[in-house]
Coordinates of C-alpha atoms and ligand atoms in Angstrom, one line a residue:
M1 CA 26.0 -30.6 17.6
A2 CA 29.4 -31.3 16.1
I3 CA 32.8 -30.2 17.5
K4 CA 35.6 -28.5 15.5
G5 CA 38.0 -31.2 14.3
Q6 CA 35.5 -34.0 14.2
I7 CA 35.3 -36.0 11.0
F8 CA 32.1 -37.2 9.5
E9 CA 30.9 -39.2 6.5
L10 CA 27.9 -37.5 4.9
L11 CA 25.7 -37.3 1.9
I12 CA 25.4 -33.8 0.2
E13 CA 21.7 -33.2 -0.1
D14 CA 21.5 -29.5 -1.0
M15 CA 23.6 -26.5 -1.8
T16 CA 23.8 -23.0 -0.4
D17 CA 23.3 -19.7 -2.3
E18 CA 27.1 -19.6 -2.7
G19 CA 27.3 -23.1 -4.1
A20 CA 28.7 -25.0 -1.1
G21 CA 27.3 -28.5 -0.5
I22 CA 25.1 -29.1 2.5
G23 CA 25.0 -32.4 4.3
K24 CA 23.9 -33.6 7.7
A25 CA 26.4 -34.9 10.3
D26 CA 24.1 -36.8 12.7
G27 CA 21.4 -34.3 11.9
Y28 CA 23.7 -31.2 12.2
P29 CA 23.9 -29.2 8.9
L30 CA 27.4 -28.9 7.7
F31 CA 28.4 -26.7 4.7
V32 CA 31.2 -28.2 2.7
K33 CA 32.8 -26.3 -0.2
D34 CA 33.8 -28.1 -3.4
T35 CA 31.0 -30.7 -3.1
V36 CA 27.8 -31.1 -5.2
V37 CA 24.4 -32.6 -4.5
G38 CA 24.6 -36.3 -4.5
D39 CA 28.3 -36.6 -3.4
R40 CA 29.1 -38.9 -0.5
V41 CA 32.1 -37.4 1.3
R42 CA 34.3 -37.4 4.3
A43 CA 34.6 -33.9 5.8
Q44 CA 36.1 -32.4 8.9
V45 CA 34.4 -29.7 10.9
I46 CA 36.4 -26.5 10.7
K47 CA 33.9 -24.1 12.4
D48 CA 31.1 -25.1 14.7
K49 CA 28.1 -22.8 15.3
K50 CA 25.1 -23.6 17.4
T51 CA 22.8 -24.8 14.7
Y52 CA 25.2 -25.4 11.8
G53 CA 28.9 -25.6 10.9
Y54 CA 31.4 -25.5 8.1
G55 CA 33.3 -28.6 7.0
R56 CA 36.5 -29.1 4.9
L57 CA 36.3 -31.7 2.2
L58 CA 38.7 -34.5 2.9
E59 CA 37.6 -37.1 0.4
I60 CA 34.9 -37.8 -2.1
I61 CA 33.9 -41.4 -1.2
E62 CA 31.4 -41.7 -4.0
A63 CA 31.0 -39.0 -6.6
S64 CA 27.5 -37.8 -7.4
P65 CA 26.0 -39.2 -10.7
D66 CA 25.5 -35.5 -11.5
R67 CA 29.2 -34.5 -11.0
T68 CA 31.0 -33.5 -14.1
A69 CA 34.5 -32.2 -14.8
A70 CA 34.5 -28.4 -14.8
A71 CA 35.1 -27.2 -18.3
C72 CA 37.1 -24.1 -17.3
P73 CA 40.6 -24.4 -16.1
V74 CA 40.2 -21.6 -13.5
A75 CA 36.7 -22.6 -12.4
A76 CA 37.8 -23.3 -8.8
P77 CA 40.0 -20.3 -8.0
C78 CA 37.7 -17.9 -9.9
G79 CA 34.5 -18.8 -8.1
G80 CA 32.3 -17.0 -10.6
C81 CA 30.8 -20.3 -11.8
Q82 CA 29.9 -22.1 -8.7
L83 CA 28.1 -25.0 -10.5
Q84 CA 30.5 -26.0 -13.2
A85 CA 31.1 -29.4 -11.5
L86 CA 27.3 -30.1 -11.8
S87 CA 25.8 -31.4 -15.1
Y88 CA 23.5 -28.9 -16.8
D89 CA 20.4 -31.0 -16.1
A90 CA 21.3 -31.2 -12.4
Q91 CA 21.9 -27.4 -12.3
L92 CA 18.4 -26.9 -13.7
R93 CA 16.9 -29.3 -11.0
F94 CA 18.9 -27.5 -8.3
K95 CA 17.5 -24.1 -9.5
E96 CA 13.9 -25.3 -9.6
K97 CA 14.3 -26.7 -6.1
K98 CA 15.8 -23.4 -4.9
V99 CA 12.7 -21.5 -6.1
R100 CA 10.2 -24.1 -4.7
D101 CA 12.0 -24.2 -1.4
A102 CA 12.0 -20.4 -1.0
L103 CA 8.3 -20.3 -1.9
R104 CA 7.5 -23.0 0.7
R105 CA 9.8 -21.8 3.5
I106 CA 9.6 -18.1 3.2
G107 CA 6.4 -17.6 1.2
G108 CA 4.4 -20.2 3.0
I109 CA 3.2 -21.5 -0.3
D110 CA 2.2 -25.2 -0.5
L111 CA 3.0 -26.1 -4.1
G112 CA 1.2 -29.4 -3.7
G113 CA -2.0 -27.9 -2.3
S114 CA -5.3 -27.6 -4.1
D115 CA -5.1 -23.9 -4.7
A116 CA -1.3 -24.0 -5.4
P117 CA 0.1 -21.8 -8.2
E118 CA 1.1 -23.5 -11.3
F119 CA 4.9 -24.1 -11.2
L120 CA 6.1 -24.0 -14.8
P121 CA 9.3 -25.8 -15.8
I122 CA 12.5 -23.8 -15.8
I123 CA 13.3 -22.1 -19.1
S124 CA 16.7 -23.5 -20.0
M125 CA 19.4 -22.8 -22.6
E126 CA 20.2 -25.1 -25.5
N127 CA 23.9 -24.0 -25.2
P128 CA 24.6 -22.8 -21.6
W129 CA 27.9 -21.2 -22.4
H130 CA 29.2 -17.8 -23.7
Y131 CA 25.9 -16.2 -22.8
R132 CA 27.0 -13.2 -20.7
C133 CA 27.2 -9.9 -22.7
K134 CA 28.8 -7.8 -20.0
A135 CA 31.8 -8.2 -17.7
E136 CA 33.8 -5.8 -15.5
Y137 CA 37.4 -7.0 -15.3
P138 CA 39.6 -5.7 -12.5
V139 CA 43.1 -4.5 -13.4
R140 CA 46.0 -4.9 -10.9
R141 CA 49.8 -5.2 -10.9
N142 CA 51.0 -8.7 -9.9
S143 CA 53.7 -9.4 -7.4
D144 CA 56.0 -10.3 -10.4
G145 CA 55.5 -6.8 -11.7
S146 CA 53.3 -7.6 -14.7
I147 CA 49.8 -6.1 -15.2
V148 CA 47.0 -8.7 -14.8
T149 CA 43.3 -8.4 -15.7
G150 CA 40.7 -11.2 -15.3
F151 CA 38.5 -12.0 -12.3
Y152 CA 38.7 -11.8 -8.6
A153 CA 39.5 -15.1 -7.0
G154 CA 36.4 -16.2 -5.1
R155 CA 35.6 -13.9 -2.2
T156 CA 39.0 -12.1 -2.4
H157 CA 40.4 -9.1 -4.2
S158 CA 43.3 -10.8 -5.7
V159 CA 43.0 -11.0 -9.5
I160 CA 43.6 -14.1 -11.5
G161 CA 44.3 -13.8 -15.2
C162 CA 42.2 -15.9 -17.6
G163 CA 41.7 -16.7 -21.2
D164 CA 38.4 -16.1 -22.9
C165 CA 35.8 -16.7 -20.2
L166 CA 33.6 -19.7 -21.0
I167 CA 30.4 -17.9 -20.0
G168 CA 31.6 -14.6 -21.4
Q169 CA 32.0 -13.3 -24.9
P170 CA 34.8 -14.5 -27.2
G171 CA 37.0 -11.6 -28.2
D172 CA 37.0 -9.9 -24.8
R173 CA 40.5 -11.3 -24.0
D174 CA 41.8 -9.6 -27.2
I175 CA 40.5 -6.3 -25.9
L176 CA 42.0 -6.9 -22.5
D177 CA 45.3 -7.7 -24.0
T178 CA 45.1 -4.5 -26.2
V179 CA 44.5 -2.4 -23.1
I180 CA 47.4 -4.0 -21.2
G181 CA 49.7 -3.6 -24.1
W182 CA 48.7 0.1 -24.3
M183 CA 49.3 0.5 -20.5
N184 CA 52.8 -1.0 -20.8
E185 CA 53.6 1.1 -23.8
F186 CA 52.5 4.4 -22.3
D187 CA 53.3 3.7 -18.6
V188 CA 49.7 3.9 -17.4
E189 CA 49.6 2.4 -13.9
P190 CA 46.9 0.0 -12.8
Y191 CA 45.0 0.8 -9.6
D192 CA 46.4 -0.3 -6.2
E193 CA 43.6 -0.9 -3.6
E194 CA 46.0 -0.8 -0.7
T195 CA 47.5 2.6 -1.4
G196 CA 44.6 4.1 -3.4
L197 CA 47.2 5.1 -6.1
G198 CA 47.3 4.1 -9.8
L199 CA 44.8 4.9 -12.5
V200 CA 43.0 2.0 -14.3
R201 CA 40.6 0.2 -11.9
H202 CA 38.4 -1.9 -14.2
I203 CA 37.7 -2.6 -17.8
M204 CA 34.0 -2.9 -18.6
I205 CA 33.2 -4.7 -21.9
R206 CA 29.7 -5.1 -23.2
T207 CA 28.7 -6.9 -26.4
S208 CA 25.6 -6.4 -28.4
G209 CA 23.7 -9.7 -28.7
S210 CA 22.2 -8.6 -32.1
T211 CA 25.2 -6.9 -33.8
G212 CA 28.3 -8.2 -32.0
E213 CA 29.5 -4.6 -31.6
K214 CA 31.4 -3.9 -28.4
M215 CA 31.4 -1.1 -25.8
V216 CA 34.6 -0.6 -23.8
C217 CA 34.6 1.6 -20.7
L218 CA 37.7 2.1 -18.5
I219 CA 36.9 2.9 -14.9
I220 CA 39.7 5.2 -13.7
N221 CA 40.9 6.7 -10.4
G222 CA 41.5 10.1 -11.9
K223 CA 39.9 12.9 -13.8
R224 CA 41.4 12.3 -17.2
L225 CA 42.6 9.3 -19.3
P226 CA 46.0 10.1 -20.8
F227 CA 46.8 8.7 -24.3
A228 CA 43.1 8.0 -24.8
D229 CA 43.2 8.5 -28.6
E230 CA 46.1 6.1 -28.9
L231 CA 44.1 3.4 -27.1
A232 CA 41.0 4.2 -29.3
A233 CA 43.1 3.6 -32.4
R234 CA 44.4 0.3 -31.0
L235 CA 40.9 -0.9 -30.1
G236 CA 39.7 -0.9 -33.7
E237 CA 36.4 -0.9 -35.4
T238 CA 34.4 -3.6 -33.5
V239 CA 34.6 -1.3 -30.5
T240 CA 31.8 1.2 -31.5
S241 CA 31.7 2.9 -28.1
F242 CA 34.8 3.8 -26.1
S243 CA 34.6 5.8 -22.9
Y244 CA 36.0 6.2 -19.4
S245 CA 34.3 6.5 -16.1
I246 CA 35.7 8.6 -13.3
N247 CA 35.7 6.9 -9.9
T248 CA 38.1 8.3 -7.4
R249 CA 36.3 6.9 -4.3
R250 CA 38.0 4.2 -2.3
N251 CA 35.2 1.7 -2.1
N252 CA 33.9 -1.4 -3.9
V253 CA 31.5 0.4 -6.2
I254 CA 32.8 -0.1 -9.7
M255 CA 31.2 2.5 -11.9
G256 CA 31.8 6.2 -11.3
R257 CA 29.0 8.7 -12.0
E258 CA 30.8 10.8 -14.6
I259 CA 31.4 9.2 -18.1
K260 CA 33.4 10.7 -20.9
T261 CA 33.2 9.3 -24.4
V262 CA 36.5 9.1 -26.2
S263 CA 35.5 7.7 -29.5
G264 CA 32.4 6.2 -31.2
R265 CA 28.9 6.6 -29.7
P266 CA 28.0 7.1 -26.0
Y267 CA 25.9 4.0 -26.1
L268 CA 25.8 0.4 -27.4
E269 CA 22.8 -0.7 -29.4
D270 CA 21.0 -4.0 -29.1
A271 CA 17.6 -5.3 -30.3
I272 CA 15.1 -7.7 -28.8
D273 CA 12.1 -8.8 -30.8
G274 CA 12.4 -5.9 -33.3
I275 CA 12.8 -3.2 -30.6
K276 CA 16.0 -1.3 -30.5
Y277 CA 17.7 -0.5 -27.3
R278 CA 20.4 2.1 -26.6
I279 CA 22.4 1.3 -23.5
S280 CA 24.8 3.7 -21.8
P281 CA 27.8 2.4 -19.8
Q282 CA 26.2 3.0 -16.4
S283 CA 22.7 1.6 -17.3
F284 CA 21.5 -1.8 -16.2
Y285 CA 20.9 -4.2 -19.0
Q286 CA 20.1 -7.9 -18.6
V287 CA 23.3 -9.9 -19.1
N288 CA 21.9 -12.8 -21.1
P289 CA 20.2 -11.5 -24.2
Q290 CA 18.9 -14.9 -25.4
Q291 CA 17.1 -15.7 -22.2
T292 CA 16.0 -12.1 -21.7
A293 CA 13.9 -12.4 -24.9
R294 CA 12.3 -15.5 -23.4
L295 CA 11.8 -13.8 -20.0
Y296 CA 10.1 -10.8 -21.7
D297 CA 7.9 -13.1 -23.8
R298 CA 6.7 -14.7 -20.6
A299 CA 6.2 -11.3 -19.0
R300 CA 4.0 -10.3 -22.0
E301 CA 2.1 -13.6 -21.8
F302 CA 1.5 -13.1 -18.0
A303 CA 0.5 -9.4 -18.5
N304 CA -2.2 -10.6 -21.0
L305 CA -2.7 -7.1 -22.5
T306 CA -5.6 -6.2 -24.9
G307 CA -4.6 -2.7 -25.8
S308 CA -6.7 -0.8 -23.4
E309 CA -4.6 -1.1 -20.3
T310 CA -2.6 1.3 -18.1
V311 CA 0.7 -0.5 -17.2
W312 CA 3.4 0.4 -14.7
D313 CA 6.9 -1.0 -15.2
L314 CA 8.7 -0.4 -11.9
Y315 CA 12.6 -0.7 -11.8
C316 CA 12.5 -0.3 -15.5
G317 CA 16.2 0.2 -16.3
I318 CA 16.5 1.5 -19.9
G319 CA 12.7 0.8 -20.5
T320 CA 13.1 -2.7 -21.9
I321 CA 10.0 -4.3 -20.5
S322 CA 8.0 -1.0 -20.9
L323 CA 8.7 -0.8 -24.6
F324 CA 8.2 -4.5 -25.0
L325 CA 4.7 -4.1 -23.6
A326 CA 3.8 -0.7 -25.0
K327 CA 2.5 -2.0 -28.4
S328 CA -0.2 -4.0 -26.6
A329 CA -1.1 -1.4 -24.0
K330 CA -2.9 2.0 -23.9
Q331 CA -0.3 3.7 -21.7
V332 CA 2.9 2.5 -20.0
Y333 CA 4.7 4.3 -17.2
G334 CA 8.3 3.3 -16.2
V335 CA 10.1 4.2 -13.0
E336 CA 13.9 3.9 -12.5
I337 CA 16.4 5.3 -10.1
I338 CA 19.4 5.9 -12.4
P339 CA 19.0 9.1 -14.4
A340 CA 21.2 7.9 -17.3
A341 CA 19.0 4.8 -17.7
V342 CA 15.9 6.9 -17.8
D343 CA 17.5 9.1 -20.5
N344 CA 18.1 5.8 -22.5
A345 CA 14.5 4.8 -21.9
R346 CA 13.1 8.0 -23.3
E347 CA 15.5 7.9 -26.2
N348 CA 14.6 4.2 -26.8
A349 CA 10.9 5.1 -26.9
A350 CA 11.7 7.8 -29.5
I351 CA 13.9 5.7 -31.8
N352 CA 11.2 3.0 -31.9
G353 CA 8.4 5.5 -32.5
I354 CA 6.7 4.5 -29.3
E355 CA 4.5 7.4 -28.0
N356 CA 2.6 5.8 -25.2
A357 CA 5.5 5.3 -22.8
E358 CA 6.4 7.8 -20.1
F359 CA 9.3 7.5 -17.7
F360 CA 10.0 8.9 -14.2
V361 CA 13.4 9.1 -12.4
G362 CA 13.3 8.2 -8.8
K363 CA 12.8 5.4 -6.3
A364 CA 9.8 3.3 -7.1
E365 CA 8.7 3.3 -3.5
E366 CA 8.6 7.2 -3.6
V367 CA 7.4 7.9 -7.2
L368 CA 4.5 5.5 -7.2
P369 CA 2.9 6.6 -3.9
Q370 CA 3.3 10.3 -4.8
H371 CA 1.8 9.8 -8.2
F372 CA -1.1 7.8 -6.8
A373 CA -1.7 10.3 -4.0
K374 CA -1.8 13.1 -6.6
T375 CA -3.9 11.4 -9.4
G376 CA -5.7 8.6 -7.7
E377 CA -5.4 6.7 -10.9
R378 CA -5.6 2.9 -10.7
A379 CA -3.5 0.6 -12.8
D380 CA -4.5 -2.5 -14.9
V381 CA -1.2 -4.3 -14.8
I382 CA 2.0 -3.6 -12.7
V383 CA 5.3 -5.2 -13.6
V384 CA 8.1 -5.1 -11.0
D385 CA 11.7 -6.2 -11.6
P386 CA 13.6 -5.1 -8.4
P387 CA 17.2 -5.8 -7.5
R388 CA 18.1 -8.6 -5.1
K389 CA 16.7 -7.0 -2.0
G390 CA 13.2 -7.1 -3.5
C391 CA 10.5 -4.5 -3.1
D392 CA 9.9 -2.0 -0.3
E393 CA 6.8 -2.9 1.7
T394 CA 5.3 0.6 1.2
L395 CA 5.6 0.0 -2.5
L396 CA 3.8 -3.3 -2.3
R397 CA 1.0 -1.6 -0.4
T398 CA 0.6 1.2 -2.9
M399 CA 0.6 -1.3 -5.7
A400 CA -2.3 -3.1 -4.0
E401 CA -4.1 0.2 -3.5
M402 CA -3.9 0.9 -7.2
S403 CA -5.8 -2.4 -7.6
P404 CA -4.3 -3.8 -10.8
S405 CA -6.0 -7.0 -11.9
R406 CA -2.5 -8.5 -12.5
I407 CA 0.9 -8.1 -11.0
V408 CA 3.9 -9.6 -12.9
Y409 CA 6.9 -10.0 -10.6
V410 CA 10.3 -10.5 -12.2
S411 CA 13.0 -11.5 -9.6
C412 CA 16.6 -12.4 -9.5
N413 CA 16.3 -13.6 -5.9
P414 CA 13.8 -16.3 -4.9
A415 CA 14.0 -15.5 -1.2
T416 CA 12.8 -11.9 -1.6
L417 CA 10.3 -13.0 -4.3
A418 CA 8.8 -15.4 -1.9
R419 CA 8.7 -12.8 0.9
D420 CA 7.0 -10.3 -1.4
V421 CA 4.6 -12.8 -2.8
K422 CA 3.5 -13.6 0.7
I423 CA 3.0 -9.9 1.5
L424 CA 1.0 -9.5 -1.8
K425 CA -1.1 -12.5 -0.9
D426 CA -2.1 -10.9 2.3
L427 CA -2.9 -7.7 0.3
G428 CA -5.3 -9.7 -1.9
Y429 CA -3.2 -11.0 -4.7
R430 CA -3.1 -14.7 -5.4
P431 CA 0.0 -16.3 -7.0
E432 CA -1.2 -18.0 -10.2
K433 CA 1.9 -19.0 -12.0
I434 CA 5.6 -19.1 -11.3
C435 CA 8.3 -19.8 -13.8
P436 CA 12.1 -20.0 -13.1
V437 CA 14.3 -18.8 -16.0
D438 CA 18.0 -19.9 -16.3
M439 CA 19.6 -16.6 -17.0
F440 CA 22.9 -17.5 -15.4
P441 CA 23.9 -21.1 -16.3
Q442 CA 27.0 -22.5 -14.4
T443 CA 26.2 -20.1 -11.5
V444 CA 23.9 -20.6 -8.4
H445 CA 21.8 -17.6 -9.5
V446 CA 18.2 -18.1 -10.8
E447 CA 15.7 -15.6 -12.3
S448 CA 12.0 -16.2 -11.8
I449 CA 8.8 -14.6 -13.0
A450 CA 5.5 -14.8 -11.2
L451 CA 2.0 -13.9 -12.1
L452 CA -0.4 -12.7 -9.3
Q453 CA -4.1 -12.0 -9.8
R454 CA -6.3 -9.8 -7.7
L455 CA -8.9 -11.6 -5.8
S456 CA -12.3 -10.0 -6.4
N457 CA -13.7 -7.6 -3.8
T458 CA -10.5 -7.3 -1.8
R459 CA -10.3 -4.0 0.1
S460 CA -6.5 -4.0 0.4
K461 CA -6.3 -1.1 2.8
E462 CA -8.0 -3.0 5.6
V463 CA -5.8 -6.0 5.4
T464 CA -3.2 -6.4 8.1
L465 CA 0.0 -8.2 7.2
D466 CA 1.0 -11.4 9.0
V467 CA 4.4 -11.8 7.4
D468 CA 6.9 -12.3 10.2
M469 CA 10.1 -10.5 9.0
K470 CA 12.1 -12.0 11.9
D471 CA 11.3 -15.4 10.4
Y472 CA 12.4 -14.3 7.0
H473 CA 15.8 -13.0 8.3
R474 CA 16.2 -16.1 10.4
I475 CA 15.7 -18.4 7.4
K476 CA 18.1 -16.2 5.3
S477 CA 20.8 -16.2 8.0
E478 CA 20.7 -20.0 8.1
G479 CA 22.0 -19.7 4.6
R480 CA 19.3 -21.6 2.8
Ligands
SAH1 N1 13.5 -4.2 -15.9 C1 14.9 -3.8 -16.3 C2 15.9 -3.5 -15.2 C3 15.8 -4.5 -14.0 S1 17.2 -4.4 -12.9 C4 15.4 -4.8 -17.3 O1 14.8 -5.9 -17.5 O2 16.4 -4.5 -17.9 C5 16.7 -3.4 -11.6 C6 16.7 -1.9 -11.9 O3 16.2 -1.3 -10.8 C7 18.1 -1.3 -12.2 O4 18.0 -0.6 -13.4 C8 18.3 -0.4 -11.0 O5 19.0 0.8 -11.3 C9 16.9 -0.1 -10.6 N2 16.6 0.3 -9.2 C10 17.2 -0.1 -8.0 N3 16.6 0.4 -7.0 C11 15.5 1.1 -7.4 C12 14.5 1.8 -6.7 N4 14.4 1.9 -5.4 N5 13.5 2.4 -7.5 C13 13.6 2.3 -8.8 N6 14.6 1.7 -9.5 C14 15.5 1.0 -8.8

């Protein structure tokens, strides 16, 4: 136990999901912002809880050998790149450890044990900068009266302006400046969160990894965008899709449901491994095209298809993984909750001449059980790629009942991956291989892909689960 105000000298041994350093003050875990693994620091306790506390950095006594100067001038206030002060090698080690720790602590998987899954080295980037192909820039009026667009300062809603973002796409800043110039010229007001007044909330820019073309979508607090043609003319030819999205709700959701195309096409086109993808503004699409290709390659390797299989791709977005696997499967089914993304998926199958892919709109945890109850058809391979909260337990049970020989689990959150792998293990699926992928260099986030194989003769329905969800939530709330 430490008391507020106390000063400690400590070694930073780990980092939280948010990128704060963690050290032990006489055995008491202290979270200290602006420190990295390997730093020896002096810190003062600013908040003391029963089992852990928060400390303020007073002095770096000895800098970690992995510490490096952040390349971006606004790295600290922006907070989007929590790991810029860590060398890229150390970032990769940190991410591998994060996945291993989650598997051990939450998944109960002993990676050193005799039947341990194979832990493949993290798939890294040669150049871990300028990889993001999508950003949503908030627009606000500054206290000095000027219009600013950039990023939210870490954990706040005040906007800091920035030049071209070092993990984003060169050229975005020019587009942002064009929009601000147009707003000034035509007296178009930025949104004000306090009053709920003003029009322009966000500027979403997406860049095609294969063609360099750009999509611009203004998210507005109104039904109509005035002087839209004037802005279209100013945006020029690299912007091949210009639209606006109507979001008049006062909440933190960025995209509205209704989209109106002003000029160009209602979608952006990208290609991965020869397959063309059309992406509408509201559809999910992986933000790092180069690493996505590597992730999908690994998914194809893990799926190990011969051409005779029935494959389900759950949480399929615009059908990227489905279409990637369709060539080597008999039939692929995709399930996705966003109708516009499913429209894209169907269109994408058509423009690529793929006829053995079918898509369903709805929640995976509802569509799959209903389909299985109706048809009783088993699956050969199931791929899942859920959002951060992972899969619903009912979905995991249905998956096991459909008795695929392989499950390929793509995850953006090691904690829920570990939880779900544990559940699947209890349902008769053995984790064979796990591979982290660095989709988000400079940030604390890590993608992983796991291969699970069905153990023979498992009668999944009779298995009772022994995952203690209280344990999972406790570990999560401890912040590591
Ligand atoms: N596999 C795709 C998308 C993965 S992101 C790709 O690689 O591009 C996760 C997707 O799951 C998003 O498109 C999101 O809209 C969708 N989603 C979220 N909750 C869902 C649910 N309960 N059922 C089905 N899809 C869901």
